[in-house]
Amino acid sequence: MITIKTFPCNQLQENTYVVSDDTRECVIIDCGAYFEEEFQAIQNYIETQQLKPVHLLATHGHFDHNFGNNFIFETYGLKVEISADDAYLINDLPGQFESMIGFPLRRQYPEVGHYFEAGETISFGHHTFEILKTPGHTPGGVTFYNKEEGIAFTGDTLFRMSIGRTDFDRGIAKLPSDTVVYSGHGPKTTLAEELQYNPYLS
């Protein structure tokens, strides 16, 4: 069984997820930790639960989902894994930040550890994430989907009752309606609820 811990992070209340199973291996999805107390909360949880981080995954390359990549690298030796279509974003996090916020982001980030390949899956413990291409919010946006648990981490592709592109081959709309959706911001939802009530998906 998968355990999911959510950490709302940074000025934009981005959801950082630590996902683990009974082997105690875990993946970190969209580490947006910006403040020291956010770093500490994530590290304390991992240590308290005696987890072993094995992947740092990014649904897309926007700065608010990747603020903490340097912290994860320095603490656990993991480099971010992301779609190559978002390379131009992930490789210029300080530039993104300054153009949006208006002042410099004085942090050094490690190079990307791995760019996803077509048909690739991500494994940890007894579980596997299928990588679904879900561009629209960014060219390289992806969703991490686990069929057995019926969960999907969508980043900013789909929010609860808000906009998200789902009209792609093997995209989100193709998943079972009872799939639980963990978004990049805000509360979790289900695909059935979004398909029925989300005005952008009707």
mmCIF file of C-alpha atoms in Angstrom:
data_model
loop_
_atom_site.group_PDB
_atom_site.id
_atom_site.type_symbol
_atom_site.label_atom_id
_atom_site.label_comp_id
_atom_site.label_asym_id
_atom_site.label_seq_id
_atom_site.Cartn_x
_atom_site.Cartn_y
_atom_site.Cartn_z
ATOM 1 C CA MET A 1 0.000 0.000 0.000
ATOM 2 C CA ILE A 2 1.203 3.482 -0.882
ATOM 3 C CA THR A 3 1.478 6.243 1.718
ATOM 4 C CA ILE A 4 1.251 9.848 0.510
ATOM 5 C CA LYS A 5 2.401 12.825 2.553
ATOM 6 C CA THR A 6 1.635 16.318 1.256
ATOM 7 C CA PHE A 7 3.706 19.399 2.074
ATOM 8 C CA PRO A 8 2.224 22.748 0.920
ATOM 9 C CA CYS A 9 5.302 24.817 0.066
ATOM 10 C CA ASN A 10 6.518 28.289 -0.862
ATOM 11 C CA GLN A 11 4.654 31.497 -1.583
ATOM 12 C CA LEU A 12 2.343 29.776 -4.084
ATOM 13 C CA GLN A 13 1.285 26.927 -1.771
ATOM 14 C CA GLU A 14 2.570 24.288 -4.174
ATOM 15 C CA ASN A 15 2.051 20.654 -3.169
ATOM 16 C CA THR A 16 5.221 18.659 -2.624
ATOM 17 C CA TYR A 17 4.583 14.933 -2.232
ATOM 18 C CA VAL A 18 6.582 12.200 -0.511
ATOM 19 C CA VAL A 19 5.233 8.846 -1.710
ATOM 20 C CA SER A 20 6.360 5.601 -0.059
ATOM 21 C CA ASP A 21 5.381 1.980 0.511
ATOM 22 C CA ASP A 22 6.126 -0.738 3.053
ATOM 23 C CA THR A 23 9.681 -1.193 1.768
ATOM 24 C CA ARG A 24 10.331 2.381 3.012
ATOM 25 C CA GLU A 25 11.626 3.426 -0.392
ATOM 26 C CA CYS A 26 10.075 6.707 -1.446
ATOM 27 C CA VAL A 27 9.890 9.171 -4.293
ATOM 28 C CA ILE A 28 9.663 12.935 -3.922
ATOM 29 C CA ILE A 29 7.381 14.613 -6.453
ATOM 30 C CA ASP A 30 7.640 18.337 -7.290
ATOM 31 C CA CYS A 31 9.842 19.559 -4.450
ATOM 32 C CA GLY A 32 8.764 23.172 -4.173
ATOM 33 C CA ALA A 33 10.267 23.711 -0.723
ATOM 34 C CA TYR A 34 11.581 27.283 -0.513
ATOM 35 C CA PHE A 35 11.821 28.197 3.177
ATOM 36 C CA GLU A 36 14.081 26.571 5.757
ATOM 37 C CA GLU A 37 11.122 25.323 7.789
ATOM 38 C CA GLU A 38 9.826 23.545 4.671
ATOM 39 C CA PHE A 39 13.172 21.818 4.154
ATOM 40 C CA GLN A 40 13.123 20.778 7.789
ATOM 41 C CA ALA A 41 9.560 19.452 7.678
ATOM 42 C CA ILE A 42 10.320 17.223 4.685
ATOM 43 C CA GLN A 43 13.593 15.983 6.156
ATOM 44 C CA ASN A 44 12.012 15.319 9.567
ATOM 45 C CA TYR A 45 9.221 13.281 7.974
ATOM 46 C CA ILE A 46 11.650 11.197 5.926
ATOM 47 C CA GLU A 47 13.838 10.552 8.952
ATOM 48 C CA THR A 48 10.952 9.827 11.336
ATOM 49 C CA GLN A 49 9.411 7.358 8.899
ATOM 50 C CA GLN A 50 12.856 5.881 8.162
ATOM 51 C CA LEU A 51 12.373 6.372 4.443
ATOM 52 C CA LYS A 52 14.931 6.021 1.667
ATOM 53 C CA PRO A 53 14.428 8.539 -1.180
ATOM 54 C CA VAL A 54 15.225 6.922 -4.543
ATOM 55 C CA HIS A 55 13.772 9.391 -7.088
ATOM 56 C CA LEU A 56 13.153 13.138 -7.329
ATOM 57 C CA LEU A 57 10.426 13.561 -9.952
ATOM 58 C CA ALA A 58 9.030 16.698 -11.564
ATOM 59 C CA THR A 59 5.683 16.908 -13.338
ATOM 60 C CA HIS A 60 6.946 20.007 -15.144
ATOM 61 C CA GLY A 61 9.662 22.639 -15.082
ATOM 62 C CA HIS A 62 8.111 25.679 -13.376
ATOM 63 C CA PHE A 63 10.108 27.181 -10.541
ATOM 64 C CA ASP A 64 7.455 26.795 -7.832
ATOM 65 C CA HIS A 65 7.564 23.006 -8.309
ATOM 66 C CA ASN A 66 11.366 22.839 -8.246
ATOM 67 C CA PHE A 67 12.581 25.364 -5.662
ATOM 68 C CA GLY A 68 13.823 22.558 -3.402
ATOM 69 C CA ASN A 69 15.769 20.523 -5.948
ATOM 70 C CA ASN A 70 19.081 21.786 -4.573
ATOM 71 C CA PHE A 71 18.037 20.800 -1.040
ATOM 72 C CA ILE A 72 17.117 17.272 -2.162
ATOM 73 C CA PHE A 73 20.419 16.916 -4.019
ATOM 74 C CA GLU A 74 22.469 18.185 -1.090
ATOM 75 C CA THR A 75 20.606 16.011 1.423
ATOM 76 C CA TYR A 76 19.949 12.781 -0.511
ATOM 77 C CA GLY A 77 22.134 12.994 -3.616
ATOM 78 C CA LEU A 78 19.168 12.883 -6.007
ATOM 79 C CA LYS A 79 18.925 14.954 -9.180
ATOM 80 C CA VAL A 80 15.596 15.852 -10.731
ATOM 81 C CA GLU A 81 13.996 13.632 -13.392
ATOM 82 C CA ILE A 82 11.793 15.452 -15.917
ATOM 83 C CA SER A 83 10.643 15.541 -19.536
ATOM 84 C CA ALA A 84 13.207 16.848 -22.012
ATOM 85 C CA ASP A 85 10.485 19.091 -23.442
ATOM 86 C CA ASP A 86 10.756 21.161 -20.267
ATOM 87 C CA ALA A 87 14.569 21.359 -20.337
ATOM 88 C CA TYR A 88 14.464 25.058 -21.201
ATOM 89 C CA LEU A 89 12.467 25.691 -18.011
ATOM 90 C CA ILE A 90 14.236 23.440 -15.528
ATOM 91 C CA ASN A 91 17.657 24.681 -16.642
ATOM 92 C CA ASP A 92 16.746 28.315 -15.931
ATOM 93 C CA LEU A 93 14.948 28.309 -12.588
ATOM 94 C CA PRO A 94 16.608 31.573 -11.429
ATOM 95 C CA GLY A 95 15.650 33.278 -14.699
ATOM 96 C CA GLN A 96 12.054 32.087 -14.402
ATOM 97 C CA PHE A 97 11.872 33.333 -10.830
ATOM 98 C CA GLU A 98 13.324 36.759 -11.581
ATOM 99 C CA SER A 99 11.063 37.358 -14.581
ATOM 100 C CA MET A 100 7.986 36.426 -12.537
ATOM 101 C CA ILE A 101 8.824 37.792 -9.086
ATOM 102 C CA GLY A 102 11.185 40.629 -9.991
ATOM 103 C CA PHE A 103 14.256 39.840 -7.917
ATOM 104 C CA PRO A 104 17.071 37.282 -8.173
ATOM 105 C CA LEU A 105 16.893 33.708 -6.923
ATOM 106 C CA ARG A 106 20.341 33.223 -5.457
ATOM 107 C CA ARG A 107 20.579 29.448 -5.533
ATOM 108 C CA GLN A 108 22.725 27.009 -7.458
ATOM 109 C CA TYR A 109 20.899 24.016 -8.896
ATOM 110 C CA PRO A 110 22.420 20.708 -10.013
ATOM 111 C CA GLU A 111 22.042 19.563 -13.588
ATOM 112 C CA VAL A 112 19.109 17.347 -14.508
ATOM 113 C CA GLY A 113 19.682 13.741 -13.507
ATOM 114 C CA HIS A 114 17.505 12.105 -16.136
ATOM 115 C CA TYR A 115 15.132 13.022 -18.961
ATOM 116 C CA PHE A 116 12.166 10.697 -19.384
ATOM 117 C CA GLU A 117 12.038 8.463 -22.435
ATOM 118 C CA ALA A 118 8.948 7.276 -24.322
ATOM 119 C CA GLY A 119 7.179 4.442 -22.536
ATOM 120 C CA GLU A 120 9.345 4.716 -19.455
ATOM 121 C CA THR A 121 8.133 3.828 -15.963
ATOM 122 C CA ILE A 122 9.456 4.824 -12.545
ATOM 123 C CA SER A 123 9.837 2.124 -9.889
ATOM 124 C CA PHE A 124 10.241 2.313 -6.121
ATOM 125 C CA GLY A 125 9.658 -0.395 -3.560
ATOM 126 C CA HIS A 126 6.857 -2.660 -4.814
ATOM 127 C CA HIS A 127 5.241 0.053 -6.946
ATOM 128 C CA THR A 128 5.585 1.615 -10.372
ATOM 129 C CA PHE A 129 4.487 4.925 -11.868
ATOM 130 C CA GLU A 130 3.523 5.073 -15.509
ATOM 131 C CA ILE A 131 4.578 8.383 -17.071
ATOM 132 C CA LEU A 132 1.731 9.927 -19.078
ATOM 133 C CA LYS A 133 2.455 12.833 -21.399
ATOM 134 C CA THR A 134 0.036 15.631 -20.482
ATOM 135 C CA PRO A 135 1.371 18.819 -22.090
ATOM 136 C CA GLY A 136 -0.589 22.036 -22.203
ATOM 137 C CA HIS A 137 0.449 23.821 -19.026
ATOM 138 C CA THR A 138 4.022 23.345 -20.228
ATOM 139 C CA PRO A 139 5.309 21.479 -23.303
ATOM 140 C CA GLY A 140 6.806 18.718 -21.168
ATOM 141 C CA GLY A 141 4.092 18.287 -18.578
ATOM 142 C CA VAL A 142 3.638 14.710 -17.368
ATOM 143 C CA THR A 143 1.383 12.834 -14.965
ATOM 144 C CA PHE A 144 2.622 10.023 -12.734
ATOM 145 C CA TYR A 145 -0.001 7.254 -12.591
ATOM 146 C CA ASN A 146 -0.182 4.076 -10.524
ATOM 147 C CA LYS A 147 -2.932 1.749 -11.733
ATOM 148 C CA GLU A 148 -2.974 -0.598 -8.728
ATOM 149 C CA GLU A 149 -3.579 2.197 -6.231
ATOM 150 C CA GLY A 150 -5.684 4.264 -8.637
ATOM 151 C CA ILE A 151 -3.750 7.487 -8.080
ATOM 152 C CA ALA A 152 -2.352 10.164 -10.390
ATOM 153 C CA PHE A 153 -0.031 13.082 -9.664
ATOM 154 C CA THR A 154 -0.940 15.703 -12.256
ATOM 155 C CA GLY A 155 1.133 18.752 -11.343
ATOM 156 C CA ASP A 156 -0.582 21.792 -12.853
ATOM 157 C CA THR A 157 -2.329 19.884 -15.634
ATOM 158 C CA LEU A 158 -5.510 19.479 -13.588
ATOM 159 C CA PHE A 159 -6.730 21.158 -10.407
ATOM 160 C CA ARG A 160 -9.847 20.514 -8.369
ATOM 161 C CA MET A 161 -12.614 22.252 -10.355
ATOM 162 C CA SER A 162 -10.120 24.179 -12.452
ATOM 163 C CA ILE A 163 -8.500 24.025 -15.840
ATOM 164 C CA GLY A 164 -6.341 21.260 -17.197
ATOM 165 C CA ARG A 165 -5.636 19.791 -20.625
ATOM 166 C CA THR A 166 -6.729 16.133 -20.775
ATOM 167 C CA ASP A 167 -7.303 15.597 -24.483
ATOM 168 C CA PHE A 168 -4.058 13.862 -25.320
ATOM 169 C CA ASP A 169 -3.323 10.282 -26.280
ATOM 170 C CA ARG A 170 -3.142 8.247 -23.068
ATOM 171 C CA GLY A 171 -3.822 11.445 -21.158
ATOM 172 C CA ILE A 172 -5.759 11.940 -17.946
ATOM 173 C CA ALA A 173 -9.237 11.574 -19.452
ATOM 174 C CA LYS A 174 -8.302 8.026 -20.495
ATOM 175 C CA LEU A 175 -7.831 6.925 -16.869
ATOM 176 C CA PRO A 176 -10.510 5.138 -14.792
ATOM 177 C CA SER A 177 -13.088 7.526 -13.362
ATOM 178 C CA ASP A 178 -12.308 6.534 -9.763
ATOM 179 C CA THR A 179 -8.679 7.663 -10.110
ATOM 180 C CA VAL A 180 -7.686 9.934 -7.218
ATOM 181 C CA VAL A 181 -5.984 13.048 -8.543
ATOM 182 C CA TYR A 182 -3.233 14.769 -6.554
ATOM 183 C CA SER A 183 -2.723 18.229 -8.032
ATOM 184 C CA GLY A 184 0.117 20.698 -7.924
ATOM 185 C CA HIS A 185 -1.937 23.104 -5.826
ATOM 186 C CA GLY A 186 -5.028 22.676 -3.681
ATOM 187 C CA PRO A 187 -6.875 19.567 -2.451
ATOM 188 C CA LYS A 188 -7.024 16.136 -4.020
ATOM 189 C CA THR A 189 -10.026 15.165 -6.136
ATOM 190 C CA THR A 190 -11.265 12.302 -8.311
ATOM 191 C CA LEU A 191 -11.379 12.122 -12.059
ATOM 192 C CA ALA A 192 -15.100 11.286 -11.963
ATOM 193 C CA GLU A 193 -15.826 14.447 -9.991
ATOM 194 C CA GLU A 194 -13.793 16.586 -12.367
ATOM 195 C CA LEU A 195 -15.349 15.103 -15.495
ATOM 196 C CA GLN A 196 -18.816 15.705 -14.060
ATOM 197 C CA TYR A 197 -18.459 19.118 -12.441
ATOM 198 C CA ASN A 198 -15.303 20.841 -13.718
ATOM 199 C CA PRO A 199 -16.562 23.446 -16.221
ATOM 200 C CA TYR A 200 -13.342 23.279 -18.203
ATOM 201 C CA LEU A 201 -13.717 19.545 -18.835
ATOM 202 C CA SER A 202 -17.390 19.475 -19.835
#
